[in-house]
Short mmCIF file of C-alpha atoms in Angstrom, two decimals:
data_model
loop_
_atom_site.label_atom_id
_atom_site.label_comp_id
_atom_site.label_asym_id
_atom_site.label_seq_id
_atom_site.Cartn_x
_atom_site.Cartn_y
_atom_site.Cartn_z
CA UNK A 276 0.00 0.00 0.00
CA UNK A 277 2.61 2.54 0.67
CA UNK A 278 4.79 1.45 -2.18
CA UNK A 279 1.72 1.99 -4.44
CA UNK A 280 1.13 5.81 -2.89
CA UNK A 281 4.98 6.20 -3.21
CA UNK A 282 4.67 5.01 -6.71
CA UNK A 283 1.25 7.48 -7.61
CA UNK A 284 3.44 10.44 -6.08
CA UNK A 285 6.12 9.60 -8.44
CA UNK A 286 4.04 9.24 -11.65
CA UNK A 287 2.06 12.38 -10.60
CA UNK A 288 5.71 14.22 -9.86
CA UNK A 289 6.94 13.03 -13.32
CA UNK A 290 3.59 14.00 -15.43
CA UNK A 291 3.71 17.71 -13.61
CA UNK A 292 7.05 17.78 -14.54
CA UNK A 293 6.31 17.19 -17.88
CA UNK A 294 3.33 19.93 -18.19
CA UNK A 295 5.82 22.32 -16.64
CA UNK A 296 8.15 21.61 -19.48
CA UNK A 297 5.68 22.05 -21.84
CA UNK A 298 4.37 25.17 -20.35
CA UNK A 299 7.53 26.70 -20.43
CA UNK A 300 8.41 25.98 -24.23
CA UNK A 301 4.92 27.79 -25.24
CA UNK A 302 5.62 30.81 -23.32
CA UNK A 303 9.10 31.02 -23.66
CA UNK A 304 10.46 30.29 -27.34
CA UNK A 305 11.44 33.38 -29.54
CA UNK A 306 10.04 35.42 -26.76
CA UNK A 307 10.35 38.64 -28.77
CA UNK A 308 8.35 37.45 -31.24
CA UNK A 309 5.78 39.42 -32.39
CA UNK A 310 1.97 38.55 -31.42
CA UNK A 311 -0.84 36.62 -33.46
CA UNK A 312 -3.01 39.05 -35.36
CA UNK A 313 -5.76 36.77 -34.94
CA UNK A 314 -7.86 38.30 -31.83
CA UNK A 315 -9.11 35.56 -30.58
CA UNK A 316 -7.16 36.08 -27.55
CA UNK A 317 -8.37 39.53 -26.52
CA UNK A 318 -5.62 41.14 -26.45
CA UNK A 319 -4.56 44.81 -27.16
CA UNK A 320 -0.90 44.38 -28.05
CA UNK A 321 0.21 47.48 -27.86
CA UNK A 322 -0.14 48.39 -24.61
CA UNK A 323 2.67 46.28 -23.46
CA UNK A 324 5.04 49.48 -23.69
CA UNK A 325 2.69 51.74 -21.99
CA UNK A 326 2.24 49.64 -19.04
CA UNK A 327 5.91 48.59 -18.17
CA UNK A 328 6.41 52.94 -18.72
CA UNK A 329 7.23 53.30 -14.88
CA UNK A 330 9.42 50.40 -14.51
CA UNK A 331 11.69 51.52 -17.16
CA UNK A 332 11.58 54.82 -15.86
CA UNK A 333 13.03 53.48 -12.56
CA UNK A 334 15.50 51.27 -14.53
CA UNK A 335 16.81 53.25 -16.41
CA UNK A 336 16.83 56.67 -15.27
CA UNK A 337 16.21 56.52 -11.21
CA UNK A 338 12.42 57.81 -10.92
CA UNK A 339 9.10 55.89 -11.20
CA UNK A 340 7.38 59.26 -12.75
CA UNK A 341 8.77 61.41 -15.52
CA UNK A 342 5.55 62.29 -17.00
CA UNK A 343 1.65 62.37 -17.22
CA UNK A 344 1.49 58.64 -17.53
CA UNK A 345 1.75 56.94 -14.46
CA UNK A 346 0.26 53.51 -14.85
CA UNK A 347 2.11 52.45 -11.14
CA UNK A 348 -0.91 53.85 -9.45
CA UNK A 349 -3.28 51.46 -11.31
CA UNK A 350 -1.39 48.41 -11.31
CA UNK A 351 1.55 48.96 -8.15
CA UNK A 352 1.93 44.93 -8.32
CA UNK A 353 2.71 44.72 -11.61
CA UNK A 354 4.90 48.02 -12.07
CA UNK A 355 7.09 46.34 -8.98
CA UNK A 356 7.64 42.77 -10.56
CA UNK A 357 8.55 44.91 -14.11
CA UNK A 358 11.18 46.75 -12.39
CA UNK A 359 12.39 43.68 -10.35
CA UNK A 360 12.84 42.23 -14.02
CA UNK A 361 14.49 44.89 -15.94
CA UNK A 362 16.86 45.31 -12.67
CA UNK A 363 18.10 41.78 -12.31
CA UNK A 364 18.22 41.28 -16.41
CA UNK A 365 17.87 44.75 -18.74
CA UNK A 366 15.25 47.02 -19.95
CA UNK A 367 13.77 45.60 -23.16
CA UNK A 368 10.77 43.74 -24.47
CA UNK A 369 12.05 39.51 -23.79
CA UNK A 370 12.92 40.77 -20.01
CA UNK A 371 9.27 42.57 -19.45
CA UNK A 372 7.40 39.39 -20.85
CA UNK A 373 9.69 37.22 -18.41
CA UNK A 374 6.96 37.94 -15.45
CA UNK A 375 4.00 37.09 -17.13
CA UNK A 376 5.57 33.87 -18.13
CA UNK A 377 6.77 33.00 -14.88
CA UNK A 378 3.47 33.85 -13.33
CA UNK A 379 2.19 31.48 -15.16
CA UNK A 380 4.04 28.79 -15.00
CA UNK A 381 3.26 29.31 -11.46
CA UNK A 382 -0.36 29.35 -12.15
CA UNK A 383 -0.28 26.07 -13.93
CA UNK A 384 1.42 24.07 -10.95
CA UNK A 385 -0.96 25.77 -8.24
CA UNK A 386 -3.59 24.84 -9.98
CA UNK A 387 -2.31 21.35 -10.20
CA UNK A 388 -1.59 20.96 -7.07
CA UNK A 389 -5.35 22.50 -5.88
CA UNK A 390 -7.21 20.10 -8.39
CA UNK A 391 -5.01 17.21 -6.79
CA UNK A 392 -5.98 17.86 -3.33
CA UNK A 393 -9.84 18.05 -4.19
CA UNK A 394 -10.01 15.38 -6.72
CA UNK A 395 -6.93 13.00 -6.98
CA UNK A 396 -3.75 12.90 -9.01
CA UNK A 397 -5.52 12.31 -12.12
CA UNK A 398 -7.71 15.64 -12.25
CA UNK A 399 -4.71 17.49 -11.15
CA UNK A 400 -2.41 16.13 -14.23
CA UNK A 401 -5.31 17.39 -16.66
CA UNK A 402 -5.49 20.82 -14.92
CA UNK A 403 -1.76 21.40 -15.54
CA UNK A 404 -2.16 20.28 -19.06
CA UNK A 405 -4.78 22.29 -20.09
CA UNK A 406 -3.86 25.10 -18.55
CA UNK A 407 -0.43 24.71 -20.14
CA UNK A 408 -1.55 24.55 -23.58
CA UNK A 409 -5.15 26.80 -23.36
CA UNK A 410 -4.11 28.89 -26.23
CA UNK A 411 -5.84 32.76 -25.03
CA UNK A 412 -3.71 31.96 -21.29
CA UNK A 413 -0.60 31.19 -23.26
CA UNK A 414 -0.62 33.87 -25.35
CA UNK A 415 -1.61 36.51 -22.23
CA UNK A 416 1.41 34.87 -20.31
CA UNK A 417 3.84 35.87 -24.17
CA UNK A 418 2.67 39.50 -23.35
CA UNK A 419 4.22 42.20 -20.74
CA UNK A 420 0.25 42.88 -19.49
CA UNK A 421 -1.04 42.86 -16.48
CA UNK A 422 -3.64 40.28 -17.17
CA UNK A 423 -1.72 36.93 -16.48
CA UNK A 424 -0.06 37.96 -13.44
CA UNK A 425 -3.71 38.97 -12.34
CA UNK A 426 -4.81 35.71 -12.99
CA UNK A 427 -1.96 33.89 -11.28
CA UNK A 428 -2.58 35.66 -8.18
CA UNK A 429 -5.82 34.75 -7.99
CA UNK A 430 -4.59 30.83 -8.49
CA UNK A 431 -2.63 30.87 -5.71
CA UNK A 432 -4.84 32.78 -3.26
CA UNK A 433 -7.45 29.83 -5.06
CA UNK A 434 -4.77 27.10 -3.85
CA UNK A 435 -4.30 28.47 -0.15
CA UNK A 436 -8.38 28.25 -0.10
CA UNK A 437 -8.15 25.00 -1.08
CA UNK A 438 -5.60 24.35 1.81
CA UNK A 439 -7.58 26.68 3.93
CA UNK A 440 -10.27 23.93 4.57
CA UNK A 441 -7.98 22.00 6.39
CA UNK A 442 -5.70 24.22 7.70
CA UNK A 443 -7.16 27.57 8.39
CA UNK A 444 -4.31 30.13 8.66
CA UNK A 445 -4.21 28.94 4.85
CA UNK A 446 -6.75 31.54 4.35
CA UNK A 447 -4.73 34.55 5.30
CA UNK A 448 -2.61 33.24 2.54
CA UNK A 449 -5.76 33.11 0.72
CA UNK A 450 -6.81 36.87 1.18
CA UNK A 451 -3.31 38.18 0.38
CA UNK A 452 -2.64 36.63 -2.71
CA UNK A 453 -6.55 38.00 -3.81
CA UNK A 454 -4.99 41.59 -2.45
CA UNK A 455 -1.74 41.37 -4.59
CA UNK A 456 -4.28 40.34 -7.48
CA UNK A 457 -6.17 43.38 -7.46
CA UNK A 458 -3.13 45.84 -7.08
CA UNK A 459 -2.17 44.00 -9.57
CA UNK A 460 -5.25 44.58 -12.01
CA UNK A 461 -8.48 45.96 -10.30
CA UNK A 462 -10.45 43.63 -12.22
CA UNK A 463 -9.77 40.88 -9.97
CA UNK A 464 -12.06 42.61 -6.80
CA UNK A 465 -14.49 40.72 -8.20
CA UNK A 466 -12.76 37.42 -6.98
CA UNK A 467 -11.83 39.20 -3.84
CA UNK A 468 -15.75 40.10 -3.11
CA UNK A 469 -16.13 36.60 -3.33
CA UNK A 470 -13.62 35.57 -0.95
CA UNK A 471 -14.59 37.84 1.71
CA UNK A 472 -18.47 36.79 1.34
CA UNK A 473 -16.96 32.71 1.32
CA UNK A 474 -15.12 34.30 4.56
CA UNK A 475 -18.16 35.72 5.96
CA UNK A 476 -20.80 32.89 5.41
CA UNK A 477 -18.32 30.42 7.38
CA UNK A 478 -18.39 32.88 10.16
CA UNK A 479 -21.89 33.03 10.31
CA UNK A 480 -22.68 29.23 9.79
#
């Protein structure tokens, strides 16, 4: 019995390995390369400059603000992680998409791991997959926006929930990863309303 569960850790280890790999090559080959035109994926392209603005400006020339546009107060999170990027490697378009596709490589073995715990090794294995492959995520985690590091935020405050059931100081976890989400994008107070009204009906009950 335990060499089977040592044996079901191993093959789960080995496939999430595998997804990771895969993940990785989609979001990270010829990283400079320009985006689909198809628009399938929702994306406006050319706002990847515009958005990394104040992170440059820090990089390169010592100050967040040298103008009118000052997208740090909208998206603090995200302006931070940009200029933690272009400080460790250079200022240029491959090192600004080098968040979003870490973030989600991130968000694909969270998730993982989440689906494992609620529905077995199996479920967890097909969670990493498709989320490694779904062709709109991939292509959000290719582009220096704010929209997959949003969204891998919100997977890990999702996977501290998930451990939250069992262990409850998981859920201060929980809430600050749905914080760093919405200084991240605003769009994700949605998910954050949610949490606190999860919060508040296990209170009351």
């Amino acid at each position: 019995m335990i060499g089977s569960k040592a044996a079901d850790q191993k093959r789960f280890a080995a496939g999430l390995l595998c997804a990771l790999i895969l993940a990785a090559l989609l979001r990270g080959l010829f990283p400079a390369a320009d985006p689909p035109t198809n628009p399938t994926s929702g994306i406006v392209w050319h706002d990847e400059g515009a958005w990394v603005h104040n992170a440059r400006n820090k990089a390169l020339f010592g100050a967040w603000s040298l103008d009118a546009w000052n997208p740090m107060y909208i998206a603090p999170v995200f302006t931070g992680l940009e200029y933690l990027s272009f400080r460790a490697l250079g200022v240029g378009v491959r090192q600004a998409r080098v968040v979003p596709e870490v973030m989600g490589l991130l968000s694909v073995l969270l998730l993982a791991l989440g689906i494992r715990r609620i529905a077995g090794n199996g479920a967890g294995l097909i969670a990493a997959a498709l989320l490694a492959t779904n062709y709109p995520y991939v292509m959000w985690n290719r582009a220096a926006l704010m929209e997959g590091p949003m969204i891998a935020f919100l997977v890990a405050s999702w996977y501290c929930y998930v451990r939250a059931q069992r262990q409850a100081w998981w859920g201060l976890w929980a809430g600050a990863f749905a914080l760093l989400g919405f200084f991240t994008k605003a769009a994700a107070a949605f998910y954050a309303a949610a949490l606190g009204v999860d919060a508040l009906m296990v209170l009351v009950l």
